[in-house]
Amino acid sequence: MEHAIRVIGLTKKFLKQKSNAEYFLQPFQKLYVTALDNVSFDLPHGELLCLLGENGAGKSTLIKTLCSLIWPTSGYAFVNGFNVTRNDVQHRRQIGYVICDERSFYWRLSGRRNLQFFASLYKLPTERINRRIDELVEWIGLSEAIDQRFKGYSSGMRQKLAIVRGLMHDPDIIFMDEPSKSLDPNAAHNLQELIKYEIVAKHGKTVLLATHNLQEAEALNHRIILLHKGKIQAFGTMPEILTQSKCDSTYVIKLTNPHPDLPAKIVALPGYLRQRPETNSILAFEFNMMPHNASEIIRQVVEWDGSVVSCYAQVPTLQDIYRTFIGDS
Amino acid sequence: MMHRLQIPLAFLKKDFYNEISYRFHFMIQIFGIFFATLSFYFLSKLVDQNASSYLEPYGGNYLAFVLIGLAFSHYMLVSLSGFSEAIRETQMMGIMEILLISQARLSTIILSSSIYKFLFTSFRIVVYLLMGALIFHVDLSNANYPGALFILLLTIVSLSCIGIISASFIMVFKKGDPIAWGITALSWLIGGVYYPISVLPPWLQKLSWLLPVTPALEGMRMALLRGYSFPQLLPTITALVVFSFIMMPFSLLVFRIAVKKAKIDGSLTQY
Ligand SMILES: Nc1ncnc2c1ncn2[C@@H]1O[C@H](COP(=O)(O)OP(=O)(O)O)[C@@H](O)[C@H]1O
Ligand SMILES: [Mg+2]
């Protein structure tokens, strides 16, 4: 069968809201923001793909375009073989959308009534809706609150309700826009496990998940699209992207009260990268992992009478990886 | 059948629960109906003696005259502004996108959005008329009910077309609803809701017939108060049918275009 998602040269330009100055200087000129710039990729059925990028990278725009909620400026996108600009009603049954926006519920109704309403829009039988609510709410840990009014929910609970809503009609292809944004680390971890093992591995669903969180992309441990300013910068698994970025993990070694000569010696060691800002009596140095391993560095420093407080591997941040792809702009 | 009605019923249920969650407001609304009828009853005591010549064509009873006007104007308000209010609310709550990716059709969404308001209005109107008939002895004994109901339905459909176009306005421009606002304001003033248009200066009377509500309201009063038969109501009915048949597909098309425009702008959830 065809790909679950196929995107070909997708570009979206939004008309920019002019500032007052721009309004006077260029009254007739239309200014555009390019949210997606010639994006192409395929996603086979039953796979999980992480859309990784900082705020404003174009993640939400891409997801909304695939959900037929935003009309592309040029290029094509097919979801389940359907052109997104055709927006076929029957086809929408196959699509689930977990919205990033926590507002999107009726505030004065309970979580349950909200879910009942939204699920009815998929013409599911009432018993099935109720059964599914109980099942999913239990699964995500919202059982106690489900009959309370939405307006009393914390943002984590709202987010959970949005996730349940996106799954109510058991869609094949699920779009999740920063689903763990307001979850605490524990709940976020649980959600990642749910997505990875239940939704994708067990039930064979296709998931496209947007996140600005590198750790989340790593934890999900599938393929990643690195999006920046609407352009795909890299595509692949996390190790593949790290290799492409030539942005390796580093060692950080911390010393306390070193001899005044010591820093100069450490700086001269092979693989030395930079000194990191630290508090009062602690000094921190960062090393490349490549030429040697941690024990070698520690042995050398101890030999010079340095007292090592700690030494750990430093995983590159999204910013580090970005920096290698696009410079420091 | 059940299947087809599932989405409209879901909207109805959701709006009902939402409405009764404002318990106090809900009670006030119910009491409001009784108070309105009562106050018009007292007003009618004053008017009946002085305005008989103006009211003659309508059977001579002000309470009967004004209750029908009132009932009618409530439907007018919902038809003209209900849709755009619902759309604006949906956009503000960030729910528009959720509705649009669901399996509900665009026409189902827009039409279902006002069902509750129409039903509540109907309830209100039935209470007005029942109170009028049972307590204040408004005489509706020789009314042509099917005729009146038919005109009412056609009026609702016609005005809803304008209402949907105005909702399309809101969809794209987020604000300003000049069409519905203008028609509503003019209808209150010269459409013959509270007083017969015969009290207006002749040039205003002519102008008032250009409003869609004037002939419709006139037709309804004739059917209810004078028992006009279908042939006598035919001109009104024909006009309304023609208007609805042309305008309903047109207004749904305009709404469709508005949604597409909002998708191009990426402004489905902006307000
Ligand atoms: N409706 C819109 N009108 C104008 N600009 C928009 C609109 N939606 C998004 N943008 C712009 O497009 C870019 C991408 O936004 P978005 O897709 O929301 O990013 P992300 O979800 O990755 O944070 C941003 O620069 C944003 O300002
Ligand atoms: Mg976003």
XYZ file of C-alpha atoms and ligand atoms in Angstrom:
628
model
C 0.000 0.000 0.000
C 0.967 3.642 -0.352
C 2.725 5.603 2.311
C 0.732 6.805 5.286
C 2.056 10.290 4.652
C 3.702 11.589 1.529
C 4.802 15.192 1.300
C 6.236 16.650 -1.896
C 7.745 20.112 -2.072
C 5.294 21.543 0.429
C 5.536 25.291 0.920
C 3.383 27.566 3.023
C 3.654 31.317 3.048
C 1.497 33.301 5.443
C 0.590 36.877 4.848
C 2.457 38.786 7.502
C 0.678 41.091 9.890
C 2.399 44.401 9.222
C 3.777 46.493 12.026
C 2.636 50.105 12.045
C 5.972 51.218 10.617
C 5.776 48.708 7.785
C 2.218 49.758 7.173
C 3.294 53.333 6.497
C 6.499 52.571 4.645
C 5.115 49.887 2.341
C 1.367 50.398 2.319
C 0.716 48.342 -0.803
C 3.353 45.689 -0.509
C 2.374 42.289 0.791
C 4.868 40.763 3.200
C 5.060 37.030 3.684
C 6.341 34.674 6.342
C 7.581 31.361 5.000
C 6.444 28.779 7.524
C 7.238 25.736 5.366
C 9.879 25.807 2.687
C 9.863 23.032 0.108
C 9.355 20.189 2.583
C 9.391 16.629 1.247
C 9.343 13.300 3.068
C 7.559 9.955 3.195
C 6.290 8.093 6.203
C 5.355 4.408 5.830
C 2.379 2.948 7.686
C 2.960 1.861 11.269
C 5.899 4.157 11.878
C 6.592 6.878 14.371
C 8.165 10.088 13.170
C 9.312 12.929 15.367
C 9.135 16.449 14.075
C 11.808 18.228 16.010
C 12.282 21.968 15.962
C 12.242 25.053 18.126
C 9.304 27.427 18.429
C 8.347 28.878 15.083
C 10.107 26.139 13.114
C 6.882 25.301 11.295
C 5.863 22.119 13.122
C 2.281 23.114 13.778
C 1.910 24.491 10.279
C 3.041 21.181 8.811
C 0.670 19.169 10.999
C -2.265 21.446 10.298
C -1.577 21.310 6.582
C -1.627 17.516 6.753
C -4.939 17.753 8.638
C -6.417 20.000 5.904
C -6.688 22.867 8.372
C -4.200 25.022 6.504
C -4.105 25.315 2.749
C -0.590 24.969 1.292
C 0.813 27.679 -0.963
C 2.437 25.123 -3.250
C 3.479 21.506 -3.289
C 1.462 18.416 -2.453
C 0.656 16.368 0.592
C -1.121 13.028 0.734
C -2.371 11.376 3.879
C -3.464 7.790 3.452
C -3.390 8.427 -0.279
C -5.798 11.374 -0.081
C -4.733 14.787 -1.243
C -5.076 17.086 1.770
C -6.626 19.837 -0.327
C -9.460 17.490 -1.304
C -10.483 17.115 2.349
C -12.736 14.102 1.950
C -15.199 13.567 4.813
C -14.918 9.755 4.915
C -11.156 9.922 4.930
C -11.155 12.051 8.089
C -12.187 9.009 10.096
C -8.647 7.717 9.687
C -7.057 10.820 11.143
C -6.541 11.753 14.768
C -5.290 15.150 15.824
C -4.007 15.987 19.282
C -4.034 19.731 19.279
C -1.353 21.770 20.996
C -3.859 24.350 22.167
C -5.319 23.557 25.591
C -8.232 25.931 25.188
C -10.007 23.737 22.723
C -12.732 22.329 24.995
C -16.080 23.498 26.370
C -15.056 24.916 29.704
C -18.331 24.514 31.515
C -18.840 20.886 30.582
C -17.228 17.899 32.224
C -14.382 16.058 30.559
C -16.762 13.206 29.804
C -19.391 15.380 28.131
C -16.692 17.031 26.071
C -15.434 13.675 24.873
C -18.970 12.478 24.162
C -19.612 15.513 22.016
C -16.402 15.312 20.015
C -16.725 11.567 19.503
C -20.284 12.002 18.225
C -18.840 14.016 15.376
C -17.429 10.711 14.149
C -20.871 9.110 14.315
C -19.760 6.441 16.766
C -22.528 4.549 18.574
C -23.174 5.843 22.075
C -22.249 2.621 23.911
C -19.009 2.449 22.018
C -18.224 6.072 22.891
C -18.812 5.455 26.590
C -16.805 2.262 26.616
C -13.931 3.946 24.837
C -13.969 6.909 27.220
C -13.666 4.620 30.237
C -10.921 2.639 28.584
C -8.788 5.561 27.450
C -9.292 7.667 30.544
C -8.186 4.788 32.729
C -5.230 4.221 30.461
C -4.025 7.802 30.619
C -4.855 8.295 34.309
C -7.688 10.783 34.245
C -10.451 8.645 35.754
C -11.008 10.691 38.889
C -11.381 13.981 37.088
C -13.374 12.904 34.091
C -16.750 13.952 35.530
C -15.501 17.288 36.766
C -15.852 20.444 34.777
C -13.077 21.152 32.318
C -12.473 24.625 33.684
C -11.134 23.131 36.915
C -8.544 21.012 35.117
C -4.815 21.670 35.442
C -2.921 22.103 32.187
C -1.588 18.575 32.457
C -5.128 17.223 32.744
C -6.230 19.310 29.793
C -3.421 17.938 27.750
C -4.369 14.397 28.707
C -7.960 15.057 27.713
C -6.764 16.379 24.343
C -4.768 13.189 23.843
C -7.781 11.034 24.680
C -9.932 13.060 22.298
C -7.496 12.490 19.467
C -7.662 8.736 20.024
C -11.417 8.352 20.619
C -12.341 7.210 17.117
C -9.358 4.879 16.898
C -7.705 6.560 13.904
C -4.909 4.948 11.899
C -2.814 8.051 11.511
C -2.321 10.248 14.543
C -0.883 13.745 14.569
C 0.310 14.977 17.937
C 1.403 18.563 18.344
C 3.629 18.825 21.410
C 1.536 16.351 23.400
C 3.764 16.443 26.454
C 4.173 20.210 26.611
C 2.376 20.624 29.955
C 2.961 17.185 31.429
C 5.276 16.619 34.361
C 8.376 14.515 33.591
C 6.788 11.357 34.927
C 3.592 11.734 32.927
C 5.603 12.700 29.864
C 7.653 9.539 30.225
C 4.495 7.439 30.542
C 3.073 9.076 27.462
C 6.218 8.326 25.484
C 6.014 4.690 26.522
C 2.334 4.594 25.561
C 3.024 6.019 22.149
C 6.028 3.830 21.484
C 4.811 0.475 22.762
C 1.014 0.618 22.712
C 0.004 2.905 19.895
C 2.774 2.204 17.409
C 4.256 -1.205 18.238
C 1.138 -3.004 19.462
C -1.659 -1.372 17.472
C 0.387 -0.563 14.388
C -0.702 3.080 14.155
C 1.238 5.736 12.331
C 2.241 8.678 14.510
C 3.669 12.043 13.553
C 4.669 13.849 16.714
C 5.935 17.405 16.957
C 8.222 18.370 19.792
C 10.811 20.957 20.680
C 12.267 18.615 23.239
C 15.395 16.755 22.183
C 15.145 14.297 25.070
C 11.652 13.381 23.978
C 12.781 12.792 20.420
C 15.575 10.648 21.776
C 13.313 8.705 24.117
C 10.879 7.901 21.329
C 13.876 6.474 19.518
C 12.492 6.489 15.988
C 13.085 8.594 12.965
C 13.384 12.324 13.328
C 12.900 15.280 11.041
C 14.864 18.278 12.156
C 12.942 21.340 11.077
C 14.308 24.843 11.162
C 12.654 27.931 9.714
C 10.403 25.722 7.642
C 13.235 23.718 6.079
C 14.176 20.119 6.765
C 17.734 20.243 8.067
C 18.212 16.579 8.763
C 16.260 13.353 8.560
C 17.042 10.042 10.225
C 17.403 8.343 13.578
C 18.982 10.259 16.430
C 22.423 8.596 16.038
C 22.247 9.272 12.300
C 21.430 12.893 12.911
C 24.180 13.201 15.504
C 26.639 11.751 13.034
C 25.447 14.077 10.299
C 25.736 17.002 12.642
C 29.259 16.008 13.678
C 28.079 17.155 17.057
C 29.220 14.492 19.471
C 28.666 14.043 23.100
C 31.415 15.581 25.211
C 32.899 14.970 28.637
C 32.638 17.563 31.299
C 35.096 17.305 34.144
C 34.772 19.385 37.279
C 37.560 20.193 39.706
C 37.629 21.941 43.014
C 40.302 24.384 44.233
C 42.908 23.465 41.604
C 46.504 24.574 41.733
C 46.884 27.859 39.784
C 48.998 26.126 37.113
C 46.499 23.392 36.482
C 44.058 25.122 34.123
C 46.838 25.928 31.672
C 47.901 22.273 31.635
C 44.365 21.031 31.132
C 43.781 23.411 28.253
C 46.793 21.907 26.526
C 45.362 18.357 26.672
C 44.289 16.845 23.362
C 40.536 17.044 22.764
C 40.073 20.091 24.970
C 37.077 22.141 23.848
C 36.245 24.930 26.258
C 36.014 25.997 29.856
C 32.470 26.230 31.101
C 31.255 28.885 33.477
C 30.844 27.473 36.992
C 30.399 28.649 40.553
C 33.053 30.058 42.918
C 35.595 27.359 43.681
C 34.650 24.852 40.963
C 36.193 24.792 37.503
C 34.593 22.880 34.628
C 36.277 21.825 31.392
C 34.708 20.253 28.352
C 36.448 17.638 26.213
C 35.788 15.882 22.974
C 34.998 12.207 23.425
C 37.021 11.270 20.367
C 40.763 11.078 21.049
C 40.488 9.306 24.406
C 38.039 8.163 27.012
C 37.072 9.699 30.345
C 39.337 7.577 32.475
C 42.392 8.865 30.610
C 41.477 12.448 31.305
C 40.716 11.752 34.943
C 43.970 9.834 35.396
C 45.960 12.729 33.935
C 44.235 15.340 36.065
C 44.632 13.292 39.245
C 48.310 12.837 38.413
C 48.617 16.637 38.406
C 47.036 16.738 41.903
C 43.685 18.024 40.710
C 40.719 16.915 42.847
C 37.968 15.762 40.529
C 34.446 16.482 41.762
C 32.627 14.873 38.900
C 32.942 13.764 35.326
C 30.016 13.086 33.059
C 29.073 12.777 29.423
C 27.324 15.820 28.049
C 24.699 15.028 25.383
C 24.399 17.783 22.799
C 21.308 19.935 23.116
C 18.976 20.803 20.308
C 20.763 24.138 20.169
C 24.124 22.413 19.749
C 22.807 20.339 16.884
C 21.097 23.319 15.331
C 24.313 25.268 15.572
C 26.186 22.691 13.566
C 23.536 22.645 10.846
C 22.830 26.289 10.485
C 25.648 28.165 12.180
C 25.105 30.523 15.043
C 22.510 32.687 13.339
C -32.291 8.436 10.260
C -30.807 8.325 13.748
C -27.442 8.240 12.084
C -28.115 11.424 10.146
C -29.318 13.255 13.212
C -26.501 12.162 15.486
C -24.336 15.214 14.943
C -27.138 17.807 15.215
C -28.339 16.045 18.374
C -24.831 16.078 19.813
C -24.675 19.840 19.265
C -28.082 20.229 20.864
C -27.117 18.205 23.913
C -23.809 20.004 24.313
C -25.443 23.444 24.083
C -28.202 22.451 26.483
C -25.771 21.256 29.160
C -23.670 24.313 28.587
C -26.701 26.555 29.026
C -28.033 24.932 32.176
C -24.575 25.083 33.696
C -25.370 28.767 34.128
C -28.232 27.874 36.477
C -29.110 31.354 37.558
C -29.023 32.770 34.061
C -31.185 29.932 32.852
C -33.847 30.597 35.496
C -33.820 34.287 34.707
C -34.411 33.506 31.072
C -37.442 31.415 31.947
C -38.855 34.094 34.264
C -38.114 36.701 31.621
C -40.653 35.096 29.332
C -43.425 35.465 31.921
C -42.487 39.017 32.783
C -42.391 40.084 29.140
C -45.860 38.715 28.496
C -47.215 40.351 31.614
C -45.786 43.751 30.811
C -47.166 43.682 27.290
C -50.542 42.769 28.712
C -50.559 45.967 30.770
C -49.234 47.957 27.849
C -52.048 46.601 25.717
C -54.637 48.002 28.143
C -53.268 51.438 27.400
C -52.907 50.956 23.677
C -56.143 49.163 22.873
C -58.302 52.180 23.606
C -56.278 54.687 21.605
C -55.002 52.780 18.647
C -58.014 50.912 17.436
C -57.901 52.292 13.901
C -54.293 51.216 13.391
C -54.969 47.787 14.860
C -58.228 47.228 13.012
C -56.625 45.212 10.147
C -55.152 42.856 12.735
C -58.305 42.154 14.695
C -57.988 45.120 17.021
C -56.171 43.511 19.953
C -52.746 44.972 20.764
C -51.588 42.079 22.935
C -52.275 39.624 20.134
C -50.544 41.934 17.693
C -47.443 42.464 19.771
C -47.028 38.868 20.980
C -46.798 37.703 17.397
C -44.378 40.513 16.608
C -42.291 39.589 19.603
C -42.273 35.893 18.820
C -41.323 36.658 15.273
C -38.561 39.050 16.237
C -36.974 36.438 18.482
C -36.703 34.054 15.575
C -35.392 36.893 13.457
C -32.644 37.591 15.964
C -31.546 33.972 16.170
C -31.641 33.487 12.412
C -29.653 36.622 11.702
C -27.117 36.581 14.531
C -27.162 33.057 15.976
C -24.838 31.555 13.404
C -22.204 34.248 13.572
C -22.279 34.195 17.378
C -21.762 30.448 17.339
C -18.908 30.694 14.833
C -17.195 33.437 16.769
C -17.491 31.485 19.989
C -16.138 28.345 18.358
C -13.169 30.251 16.985
C -12.467 31.948 20.285
C -12.524 28.657 22.153
C -10.111 27.118 19.654
C -12.640 24.463 18.752
C -13.119 25.287 15.079
C -10.192 23.125 14.005
C -11.491 20.169 15.973
C -14.879 20.451 14.291
C -13.320 20.767 10.860
C -11.145 17.665 11.063
C -14.071 15.584 12.298
C -16.426 13.691 10.056
C -19.059 16.409 10.283
C -19.757 18.203 7.025
C -19.377 21.929 6.835
C -23.087 22.452 6.251
C -23.930 20.179 9.193
C -21.581 22.125 11.439
C -22.984 25.532 10.599
C -26.611 24.435 10.667
C -26.234 22.454 13.903
C -24.518 25.315 15.654
C -27.795 27.163 16.181
C -30.240 24.329 16.795
C -30.362 24.861 20.514
C -31.080 28.545 20.106
C -33.931 27.828 17.707
C -35.431 25.259 20.031
C -35.196 27.490 23.051
C -36.750 30.308 21.067
C -39.572 28.011 20.023
C -40.165 27.103 23.641
C -40.272 30.780 24.509
C -42.707 31.523 21.713
C -45.035 28.688 22.655
C -45.108 30.019 26.190
C -45.879 33.550 24.945
C -48.726 32.353 22.822
C -50.108 29.929 25.426
C -50.059 32.606 28.089
C -51.656 35.008 25.682
C -54.389 32.559 24.809
C -55.077 30.942 28.198
C -54.544 33.763 30.662
C -55.175 36.908 28.668
C -57.706 35.467 26.251
C -56.004 36.469 23.059
C -58.308 35.134 20.401
C -56.536 32.724 18.073
C -59.610 30.588 17.464
C -59.888 31.107 13.712
C -56.155 31.110 13.055
C -54.673 29.293 10.078
C -51.980 27.512 12.089
C -50.436 25.472 9.283
C -50.204 28.608 7.161
C -48.580 30.596 9.962
C -46.145 27.802 10.744
C -45.238 27.461 7.106
C -44.519 31.167 6.782
C -42.515 31.066 9.971
C -40.373 28.176 8.761
C -39.758 29.865 5.438
C -38.861 33.099 7.182
C -36.390 31.292 9.416
C -34.791 29.650 6.411
C -34.611 32.946 4.497
C -33.157 34.917 7.364
C -30.771 32.087 8.231
C -29.275 32.464 4.774
C -28.390 36.030 5.647
C -27.218 34.825 9.061
C -24.886 32.256 7.510
C -23.427 34.858 5.174
C -22.790 37.040 8.166
C -21.139 34.083 9.951
C -18.872 33.783 6.911
C -17.930 37.396 7.450
C -16.931 36.611 11.025
C -14.997 33.561 9.871
C -12.745 35.670 7.661
C -12.697 39.131 9.227
C -13.236 37.992 12.838
C -15.256 41.064 13.625
C -17.951 43.278 12.308
C -21.156 41.786 11.157
C -22.632 44.727 9.253
C -25.259 42.845 7.280
C -27.129 41.185 10.111
C -26.721 44.205 12.329
C -28.219 46.562 9.749
C -31.166 44.347 8.966
C -31.907 43.724 12.630
C -31.774 47.393 13.563
C -33.985 48.433 10.649
C -36.442 45.643 11.323
C -36.968 46.732 14.912
C -37.546 50.275 13.760
C -39.707 49.919 10.675
C -40.450 46.206 10.315
C -43.667 46.343 12.312
C -42.624 44.371 15.372
C -44.108 46.549 18.130
C -46.450 48.734 16.104
C -48.211 48.429 12.754
C -46.218 50.047 9.978
C -49.289 52.160 9.208
C -48.180 54.493 12.007
C -45.031 55.335 10.055
C -44.800 58.240 7.587
C -45.672 57.025 4.073
C -42.083 57.101 2.734
C -40.852 54.940 5.612
C -43.709 52.536 5.019
C -42.552 52.087 1.430
C -39.000 51.530 2.621
C -40.111 48.966 5.165
C -41.516 46.688 2.471
C -37.995 46.270 1.155
C -37.038 44.447 4.341
C -37.614 40.714 4.194
C -39.290 40.666 7.603
C -42.097 43.107 6.853
C -44.106 40.977 4.411
C -43.350 37.816 6.372
C -44.557 39.311 9.636
C -47.623 40.735 7.945
C -48.385 37.305 6.476
C -48.024 35.616 9.842
C -50.333 38.066 11.572
C -52.940 37.663 8.878
C -52.745 33.888 9.163
C -52.955 33.859 12.949
C -55.322 36.740 13.659
C -57.518 36.831 10.584
C -57.293 33.213 9.518
C -56.105 33.990 5.997
C -56.185 30.894 3.814
C -53.288 29.506 1.810
C -54.386 31.189 -1.466
C -54.503 34.535 0.346
C -51.025 33.914 1.743
C -49.643 32.738 -1.553
C -47.775 35.940 -2.540
C -45.872 35.971 0.744
C -45.150 32.269 0.578
C -43.976 32.448 -3.026
C -41.610 35.295 -2.281
C -40.128 33.456 0.687
C -39.783 30.164 -1.186
C -37.998 31.800 -4.098
C -35.699 33.688 -1.759
C -34.842 30.541 0.263
C -34.234 28.361 -2.753
C -31.765 30.781 -4.226
C -30.154 31.936 -1.012
C -29.649 28.700 0.953
C -27.193 27.070 -1.481
C -25.621 30.452 -2.056
C -25.069 31.127 1.641
C -23.600 27.660 2.228
C -21.281 28.278 -0.707
C -20.227 31.605 0.772
C -19.522 29.859 4.083
C -17.479 27.208 2.302
C -15.425 29.906 0.598
C -14.970 31.695 3.918
C -13.604 28.528 5.528
C -11.200 28.059 2.649
C -10.050 31.647 2.981
C -9.469 31.094 6.707
C -7.447 27.982 5.882
C -5.295 29.964 3.482
C -4.751 32.656 6.102
C -4.204 30.024 8.777
C -6.730 31.869 10.893
C -9.237 29.184 11.879
C -8.542 29.713 15.548
C -7.734 33.389 15.473
C -10.276 35.927 16.621
N -1.742 32.199 10.720
C -0.504 32.680 10.629
N -0.280 33.893 10.087
C 0.965 34.372 9.963
N 2.066 33.719 10.350
C 1.921 32.506 10.907
C 0.635 31.920 11.076
N 0.785 30.708 11.661
C 2.120 30.544 11.851
N 2.796 31.615 11.393
C 4.268 31.766 11.405
O 4.813 30.629 10.791
C 5.978 30.194 11.479
C 5.822 28.750 11.906
O 4.858 28.670 12.939
P 4.410 27.308 13.616
O 4.126 26.323 12.561
O 3.322 27.610 14.577
O 5.734 26.882 14.397
P 5.940 25.780 15.549
O 4.698 25.007 15.707
O 7.095 24.958 15.077
O 6.293 26.536 16.786
C 6.180 31.166 12.625
O 7.116 32.121 12.214
C 4.821 31.787 12.806
O 4.957 33.098 13.276
Mg 3.504 24.756 17.402
